[in-house]
Coordinates of C-alpha atoms and ligand atoms in Angstrom, one line a residue:
Chain L
X1 CA 13.9 -37.3 26.9
X2 CA 15.1 -34.6 24.8
X3 CA 12.1 -33.2 23.1
X4 CA 12.8 -30.5 20.8
X5 CA 11.4 -26.9 22.2
X6 CA 8.6 -25.3 19.7
X7 CA 7.4 -21.8 20.0
X8 CA 3.8 -21.2 19.8
X9 CA 1.6 -18.3 18.1
X10 CA -2.1 -18.1 18.7
X11 CA -4.4 -15.8 16.7
X12 CA -6.8 -14.7 19.4
X13 CA -9.7 -14.1 17.0
X14 CA -10.5 -14.0 13.7
X15 CA -9.1 -10.9 12.0
X16 CA -6.1 -10.8 14.1
X17 CA -2.8 -11.9 13.3
X18 CA -0.9 -14.8 15.3
X19 CA 1.0 -13.5 18.0
X20 CA 3.8 -15.2 20.0
X21 CA 2.6 -16.4 23.5
X22 CA 5.3 -18.9 24.4
X23 CA 6.8 -21.9 24.1
X24 CA 6.7 -25.7 25.1
X25 CA 8.8 -29.4 24.6
X26 CA 7.1 -31.9 22.4
X27 CA 8.6 -34.8 20.2
X28 CA 6.9 -33.4 16.7
X29 CA 4.7 -31.1 15.3
X30 CA 1.5 -33.0 16.0
X31 CA 2.2 -33.3 19.8
X32 CA 3.3 -29.7 19.6
X33 CA -0.2 -28.5 18.2
X34 CA -2.1 -30.6 20.6
X35 CA 0.1 -29.3 23.7
X36 CA 0.1 -25.9 22.4
X37 CA -4.0 -26.3 22.2
X38 CA -4.2 -27.8 26.0
X39 CA -1.4 -25.1 27.5
X40 CA -2.0 -21.9 25.7
X41 CA -5.8 -22.1 24.6
X42 CA -7.8 -23.6 27.9
X43 CA -10.0 -20.7 28.0
X44 CA -10.4 -20.4 24.3
X45 CA -7.7 -17.8 23.8
X46 CA -7.7 -18.5 20.3
X47 CA -9.1 -19.7 17.1
X48 CA -6.0 -20.7 15.5
X49 CA -2.1 -22.0 16.5
X50 CA 1.1 -22.2 14.8
X51 CA 3.9 -24.3 16.2
X52 CA 7.4 -23.4 15.1
X53 CA 10.3 -25.3 16.2
X54 CA 12.6 -22.8 18.1
X55 CA 15.6 -24.2 16.4
X56 CA 14.2 -22.6 12.9
X57 CA 14.3 -19.1 14.4
X58 CA 16.7 -16.8 13.8
X59 CA 17.0 -14.1 16.3
X60 CA 18.6 -10.9 16.2
X61 CA 21.5 -10.7 18.9
X62 CA 20.8 -8.7 22.1
X63 CA 24.3 -7.7 22.0
X64 CA 23.9 -6.1 18.7
X65 CA 20.8 -4.1 19.4
X66 CA 22.2 -0.8 19.0
X67 CA 24.1 -1.1 16.1
X68 CA 21.6 -3.4 14.4
X69 CA 18.7 -1.1 14.5
X70 CA 20.8 2.2 14.5
X71 CA 20.3 3.1 11.1
X72 CA 17.0 4.0 11.5
X73 CA 17.4 6.4 14.1
X74 CA 18.8 9.2 12.2
X75 CA 15.9 8.9 9.3
X76 CA 13.5 11.1 11.0
X77 CA 12.6 11.9 7.3
X78 CA 10.7 9.2 7.3
X79 CA 7.7 10.1 9.4
X80 CA 5.2 12.7 8.0
X81 CA 5.6 14.9 10.9
X82 CA 9.1 16.0 9.6
X83 CA 7.3 17.8 7.0
X84 CA 6.2 21.1 7.8
X85 CA 3.0 22.2 5.6
X86 CA 1.8 25.6 4.8
X87 CA -1.1 27.0 7.2
X88 CA -4.8 25.8 6.4
X89 CA -4.0 22.7 4.1
X90 CA -6.3 20.2 4.9
X91 CA -6.3 16.4 4.2
X92 CA -2.8 16.0 4.1
Chain B
X1 CA 2.6 25.2 11.8
X2 CA 0.0 22.6 12.8
X3 CA 1.0 19.1 12.4
X4 CA -2.4 18.2 14.9
X5 CA -2.4 14.4 13.3
X6 CA -3.8 15.9 10.3
X7 CA -1.7 13.6 7.8
X8 CA -2.2 12.8 4.0
X9 CA -6.1 12.1 4.5
X10 CA -8.9 10.6 3.0
X11 CA -11.1 11.9 6.2
X12 CA -14.4 10.7 5.5
X13 CA -13.6 7.9 3.2
X14 CA -15.5 5.2 5.3
X15 CA -17.3 7.3 8.2
X16 CA -18.4 10.6 6.9
X17 CA -19.7 11.3 10.3
X18 CA -16.6 12.3 11.6
X19 CA -15.6 15.1 9.3
X20 CA -12.9 16.9 10.2
X21 CA -11.7 14.8 13.2
X22 CA -8.7 13.9 11.9
X23 CA -6.7 12.4 8.7
X24 CA -5.5 9.5 6.8
X25 CA -4.0 7.7 10.2
X26 CA -7.1 8.7 12.0
X27 CA -9.1 6.3 9.1
X28 CA -6.8 3.9 9.2
X29 CA -7.1 3.5 12.9
X30 CA -10.7 3.7 13.0
X31 CA -10.1 0.5 10.0
X32 CA -7.6 -1.3 12.7
X33 CA -10.9 -0.7 15.5
X34 CA -13.1 -1.9 13.1
X35 CA -11.1 -4.7 12.6
X36 CA -10.4 -5.6 16.6
X37 CA -14.0 -5.0 17.2
X38 CA -15.4 -7.6 14.7
X39 CA -12.7 -9.9 16.1
X40 CA -14.5 -9.7 19.4
X41 CA -17.7 -10.7 18.1
X42 CA -18.8 -14.3 18.4
X43 CA -17.3 -16.3 15.5
X44 CA -19.7 -16.2 12.4
X45 CA -19.1 -19.7 10.8
X46 CA -19.7 -20.0 7.0
X47 CA -17.9 -17.9 4.3
X48 CA -21.1 -15.4 3.4
X49 CA -21.8 -14.9 7.5
X50 CA -18.2 -14.2 8.2
X51 CA -18.7 -11.7 5.5
X52 CA -21.9 -10.6 6.6
X53 CA -20.8 -10.0 10.0
X54 CA -18.1 -7.9 8.5
X55 CA -15.4 -10.0 10.0
X56 CA -11.8 -11.4 8.3
X57 CA -11.5 -14.1 5.7
X58 CA -8.3 -16.2 7.0
X59 CA -5.9 -18.1 5.0
X60 CA -7.1 -21.3 5.6
X61 CA -10.8 -20.7 5.5
X62 CA -12.8 -22.4 3.2
X63 CA -13.7 -19.7 0.5
X64 CA -15.0 -19.6 -3.1
X65 CA -12.9 -20.0 -5.7
X66 CA -13.4 -16.8 -7.4
X67 CA -13.2 -14.7 -4.3
X68 CA -9.4 -16.4 -4.1
X69 CA -8.6 -16.1 -8.0
X70 CA -9.8 -12.3 -8.1
X71 CA -8.2 -11.6 -4.7
X72 CA -5.0 -12.9 -5.9
X73 CA -5.4 -11.1 -9.3
X74 CA -5.8 -7.6 -7.3
X75 CA -3.2 -8.0 -4.7
X76 CA -0.5 -9.2 -7.0
X77 CA -1.6 -6.3 -9.5
X78 CA -1.2 -3.9 -6.6
X79 CA 2.1 -5.9 -5.6
X80 CA 3.5 -5.2 -9.2
X81 CA 2.8 -1.8 -9.0
X82 CA 4.7 -0.9 -5.8
X83 CA 7.6 -2.9 -7.8
X84 CA 7.4 -1.1 -11.2
X85 CA 6.6 2.2 -9.1
X86 CA 10.2 2.5 -7.8
X87 CA 11.1 3.2 -11.6
X88 CA 10.0 6.7 -12.4
X89 CA 11.0 8.3 -8.7
X90 CA 14.2 6.1 -8.8
X91 CA 15.2 8.0 -11.9
X92 CA 15.7 10.9 -10.0
X93 CA 17.9 9.4 -6.5
X94 CA 21.2 10.5 -8.4
X95 CA 20.0 13.9 -9.6
X96 CA 18.1 15.1 -6.4
X97 CA 18.9 18.8 -5.8
X98 CA 20.1 18.5 -2.0
X99 CA 21.1 15.9 -0.2
X100 CA 18.4 16.1 2.3
X101 CA 15.8 15.7 -0.6
X102 CA 17.9 12.9 -1.9
X103 CA 17.5 10.9 1.5
X104 CA 14.0 11.6 1.5
X105 CA 13.4 10.5 -2.0
X106 CA 15.7 6.9 -1.4
X107 CA 13.4 6.5 1.7
X108 CA 10.4 7.0 -0.4
X109 CA 11.1 4.5 -2.9
X110 CA 12.7 1.8 -0.4
X111 CA 8.9 2.0 1.4
X112 CA 7.8 1.6 -2.3
X113 CA 9.6 -1.9 -2.8
X114 CA 8.6 -2.7 1.0
X115 CA 4.9 -2.4 0.4
X116 CA 5.2 -4.8 -2.8
X117 CA 6.9 -7.3 -0.6
X118 CA 4.0 -7.0 1.9
X119 CA 1.6 -7.3 -0.9
X120 CA 3.3 -10.4 -2.6
X121 CA 3.6 -12.4 0.7
X122 CA -0.3 -11.4 1.2
X123 CA -1.1 -12.7 -1.9
X124 CA 1.0 -16.2 -1.2
X125 CA -1.2 -17.2 1.4
X126 CA -4.0 -17.9 -1.0
X127 CA -1.8 -20.6 -2.7
X128 CA -0.2 -18.7 -5.3
X129 CA 4.0 -18.9 -5.4
X130 CA 6.4 -16.0 -5.4
X131 CA 8.3 -17.4 -8.6
X132 CA 4.6 -17.6 -9.9
X133 CA 3.8 -14.0 -9.7
X134 CA 7.6 -12.7 -10.5
X135 CA 6.8 -14.6 -13.8
X136 CA 3.3 -13.3 -14.4
X137 CA 4.7 -9.5 -13.9
X138 CA 7.7 -10.6 -16.3
X139 CA 5.9 -12.0 -18.8
X140 CA 3.6 -9.0 -19.0
X141 CA 0.6 -12.0 -18.4
X142 CA -0.3 -9.6 -15.1
X143 CA -0.6 -6.1 -15.1
X144 CA 0.2 -2.8 -12.9
X145 CA -1.1 0.4 -12.3
X146 CA -0.7 2.2 -16.2
X147 CA 0.0 5.8 -14.1
X148 CA 3.9 4.3 -14.0
X149 CA 4.0 4.6 -17.5
X150 CA 4.4 8.2 -17.9
X151 CA 7.6 9.7 -17.7
X152 CA 9.6 11.8 -15.1
X153 CA 10.7 14.6 -16.6
X154 CA 11.9 17.2 -14.1
X155 CA 12.8 17.3 -10.6
X156 CA 9.5 18.9 -9.9
X157 CA 7.8 15.7 -11.0
X158 CA 8.9 14.3 -7.7
X159 CA 6.8 16.5 -6.2
X160 CA 3.9 16.0 -8.1
X161 CA 3.9 12.3 -7.7
X162 CA 4.1 12.6 -4.0
X163 CA 1.1 15.0 -4.0
X164 CA -1.1 13.3 -6.6
X165 CA 0.1 9.8 -7.3
X166 CA 0.4 8.8 -3.7
X167 CA -2.6 10.9 -2.9
X168 CA -4.7 9.0 -5.2
X169 CA -3.3 5.7 -4.5
X170 CA -3.9 6.7 -0.8
X171 CA -8.1 7.3 -1.6
X172 CA -7.8 3.9 -3.3
X173 CA -6.1 2.3 -0.5
X174 CA -7.4 3.5 2.8
X175 CA -10.7 1.7 2.2
X176 CA -8.9 -1.7 1.5
X177 CA -8.0 -1.5 5.0
X178 CA -11.5 -2.7 5.6
X179 CA -11.3 -5.6 3.1
X180 CA -12.8 -8.8 3.8
X181 CA -9.5 -10.9 3.7
X182 CA -7.2 -10.7 6.8
X183 CA -3.7 -10.6 5.6
X184 CA -4.6 -8.2 2.5
X185 CA -6.5 -5.9 5.3
X186 CA -3.6 -6.1 7.7
X187 CA -1.0 -5.3 4.8
X188 CA -3.2 -2.2 4.0
X189 CA -2.6 -1.2 7.2
X190 CA 1.0 -1.2 7.4
X191 CA 1.2 0.4 4.1
X192 CA -1.3 3.1 4.4
X193 CA 0.3 4.3 8.0
X194 CA 3.6 4.2 6.1
X195 CA 2.3 6.2 2.8
X196 CA 1.4 9.4 5.0
X197 CA 5.0 10.6 4.6
X198 CA 5.0 10.0 0.8
X199 CA 2.0 12.8 -0.1
X200 CA 3.5 15.2 2.3
X201 CA 7.1 15.1 1.6
X202 CA 5.7 15.4 -2.2
X203 CA 3.2 18.8 -1.4
X204 CA 6.1 19.9 0.6
X205 CA 8.8 19.9 -2.3
X206 CA 6.1 21.2 -4.6
X207 CA 5.4 24.3 -2.3
X208 CA 8.8 24.9 -1.8
X209 CA 9.0 24.9 -6.0
X210 CA 5.8 27.0 -6.3
X211 CA 7.2 29.5 -4.2
X212 CA 10.6 29.8 -5.3
X213 CA 12.1 31.3 -8.7
X214 CA 10.0 32.0 -11.6
X215 CA 11.6 29.3 -13.4
X216 CA 10.7 26.8 -10.3
X217 CA 7.1 27.9 -10.5
X218 CA 6.7 27.2 -13.8
X219 CA 8.7 23.6 -13.6
X220 CA 5.8 22.9 -10.4
X221 CA 3.1 24.0 -12.8
X222 CA 4.3 22.0 -15.4
X223 CA 4.3 18.9 -13.6
X224 CA 1.2 19.3 -12.1
X225 CA -0.3 19.7 -15.5
X226 CA 0.9 16.7 -16.6
X227 CA 0.3 14.3 -13.9
X228 CA -3.2 15.8 -13.0
X229 CA -5.1 13.6 -15.7
X230 CA -3.2 10.2 -15.1
X231 CA -3.4 10.3 -11.6
X232 CA -7.4 10.8 -11.9
X233 CA -7.6 7.9 -14.2
X234 CA -5.6 5.9 -11.7
X235 CA -9.4 5.0 -10.2
X236 CA -10.2 3.1 -13.2
X237 CA -12.6 3.2 -15.6
X238 CA -16.3 4.7 -15.1
X239 CA -18.6 2.6 -13.1
X240 CA -20.8 2.3 -16.0
X241 CA -17.9 0.4 -17.6
X242 CA -16.2 -1.3 -14.7
X243 CA -16.2 -5.0 -14.8
X244 CA -15.6 -6.3 -11.4
X245 CA -17.3 -4.0 -9.2
X246 CA -20.6 -5.5 -8.2
X247 CA -19.0 -9.1 -7.0
X248 CA -16.3 -7.0 -5.4
X249 CA -18.2 -4.9 -3.4
X250 CA -20.6 -7.7 -2.4
X251 CA -17.4 -10.1 -1.0
X252 CA -16.4 -6.6 0.7
X253 CA -13.0 -6.3 -1.3
X254 CA -14.0 -3.1 -2.6
X255 CA -16.2 -0.4 -0.4
X256 CA -16.6 2.3 -3.0
X257 CA -17.0 2.7 -6.7
X258 CA -14.3 4.1 -8.8
X259 CA -16.2 7.4 -9.6
X260 CA -16.9 7.8 -5.8
X261 CA -13.1 7.4 -5.0
X262 CA -12.3 9.8 -7.7
X263 CA -14.5 12.8 -6.9
X264 CA -13.3 12.0 -3.4
X265 CA -9.8 12.8 -4.7
X266 CA -10.7 15.7 -6.9
X267 CA -12.8 17.5 -3.8
X268 CA -9.8 16.9 -1.8
X269 CA -7.3 18.4 -4.4
X270 CA -8.7 21.7 -5.1
X271 CA -8.1 23.3 -1.7
X272 CA -4.5 21.7 -1.7
X273 CA -3.8 23.1 -5.1
X274 CA -5.0 26.6 -4.0
X275 CA -2.6 26.7 -1.3
X276 CA 0.0 25.5 -3.4
X277 CA -0.7 28.5 -5.9
X278 CA -0.9 26.2 -8.7
X279 CA -3.7 25.8 -11.0
X280 CA -5.5 22.4 -11.8
X281 CA -5.5 22.0 -15.7
X282 CA -9.2 22.0 -15.9
X283 CA -11.1 24.8 -17.2
X284 CA -14.5 23.3 -16.4
X285 CA -13.5 22.8 -12.4
X286 CA -15.9 24.4 -10.2
X287 CA -18.0 24.2 -7.3
X288 CA -21.1 22.5 -7.5
X289 CA -23.6 23.8 -4.5
X290 CA -26.1 21.0 -5.4
X291 CA -23.9 18.4 -5.4
X292 CA -22.0 19.2 -2.5
X293 CA -19.0 18.5 -4.7
X294 CA -16.5 19.5 -7.4
X295 CA -17.5 19.2 -11.1
X296 CA -14.4 18.2 -13.2
X297 CA -13.5 17.1 -16.7
X298 CA -13.0 13.3 -16.2
X299 CA -9.9 11.8 -17.9
X300 CA -9.3 10.2 -21.3
X301 CA -10.3 6.7 -20.3
X302 CA -9.2 5.9 -24.0
X303 CA -6.0 6.6 -23.3
X304 CA -6.1 4.8 -19.9
X305 CA -7.2 1.7 -22.1
X306 CA -4.3 2.3 -24.5
X307 CA -2.1 2.6 -21.6
X308 CA -3.0 -0.5 -20.0
X309 CA -3.2 -2.2 -23.1
X310 CA 0.8 -1.5 -23.3
X311 CA 0.9 1.7 -25.5
X312 CA 2.1 4.4 -23.0
X313 CA 4.8 6.4 -23.0
X314 CA 7.2 4.1 -20.9
X315 CA 5.7 0.3 -20.8
X316 CA 8.6 -1.1 -22.9
X317 CA 11.3 0.7 -20.9
X318 CA 9.5 0.1 -17.7
X319 CA 9.2 -3.6 -18.4
X320 CA 12.8 -3.8 -20.0
X321 CA 14.2 -2.1 -16.7
X322 CA 12.5 -4.7 -14.6
X323 CA 13.5 -7.4 -16.6
X324 CA 17.0 -6.7 -16.7
X325 CA 17.0 -6.1 -13.0
X326 CA 15.6 -9.1 -12.5
X327 CA 18.6 -11.2 -14.7
X328 CA 21.0 -8.9 -13.2
X329 CA 20.1 -9.9 -9.8
X330 CA 20.1 -13.6 -10.7
X331 CA 24.0 -14.4 -9.5
X332 CA 23.2 -12.7 -6.4
X333 CA 20.4 -15.3 -5.4
X334 CA 22.4 -18.0 -7.3
X335 CA 25.5 -16.9 -4.5
X336 CA 23.1 -16.8 -1.4
X337 CA 21.6 -19.8 -2.4
X338 CA 24.8 -22.1 -2.9
X339 CA 25.9 -20.1 0.3
X340 CA 23.0 -21.4 2.1
X341 CA 23.6 -24.9 0.7
X342 CA 27.3 -24.9 2.0
X343 CA 26.0 -23.8 5.6
X344 CA 23.7 -27.2 5.6
X345 CA 26.5 -29.5 4.9
X346 CA 28.9 -27.8 7.0
Ligands
LIG1 FE1 3.4 2.5 -1.6
LIG2 FE1 3.7 5.9 -1.8

């Protein structure tokens, strides 16, 4: 039995976005949803579930972590704290 | 220098009780906390009950058709504004006076592109496609904020835009962090957190000019003179003529009226202008003890309507540029699609 792997995302409560909780094996999307319900929401951990074939997920490579995220490293001017403001200015 | 979390702020926008506690980011964080708190309360059920309980409507929920359509219209117009809004500032990237200013301006324009994309994605959760949204912008069927139809004549405009235009946008957007539609509210929380640098860099840039040579000072004052009234017009028509407001409020999409937000913006700007040493171009601007607000001259709403209808200084230029950029990018999209198709067959 070589069932595909599915990544499971659960929306914990209304108003929050779906977050990754884990994965499971299932023959198809419908079964993956049912399994995900039984596996990850037995205590009402969620109000909505997404299952995504793990093979459909493209991930950044851990080896490239440094060079991949490097470009943002020296751009401290993207943060508001980079800008010194005159004494006394408010609401800014 | 105090950088104690007093970011560009619309403090008091939603919770007047915490006045002075912190800034925009504080307000955004409170919206995020409220979103979580509402999520923790027991599930509400029907559309009306969810709205009533200040919880969020999510994409697959049943919702009135007018709610869905109205949100698509609003989010799309918002997204188009972010995209078109890159042009007035993009105009100055190659002419920034220093590498530092260039990097900052580039980072800001990149952020605006990102905001457009977050918002298009939020609109798509309501069942509209990206192609439809792009078409609606390019054909002129849907509008974008009329502020971007004004030209950027000098470098000081970069400062004035950051301070006033992003400032006004923030006052408008912070309450949207509490909008009843989940994907829109979450996109707005993300956007507002990023906006905090836009207003600051503009203010700081204007401060440098205002304290520079007489010529730089004149340039800063001239930019503020030109951007003040168009910024006030960003809040839309006066409440007496606003068409979508009542329903929008009932559905908790909108939380404050156009005139309330405009007043809030004016009240914030006056002391900020003082510190800059620049004058806001309104001889009738004065503190009204009784109201606890500044009295001010409203923007010319006839002009706003003319600009919305297509007759502003740069409408044609902005649309022509967007269409050209879209057409000239066609080969990139085609090449990427061809490459992806090749990958599939290989
Ligand atoms: Fe933006
Ligand atoms: Fe911005």
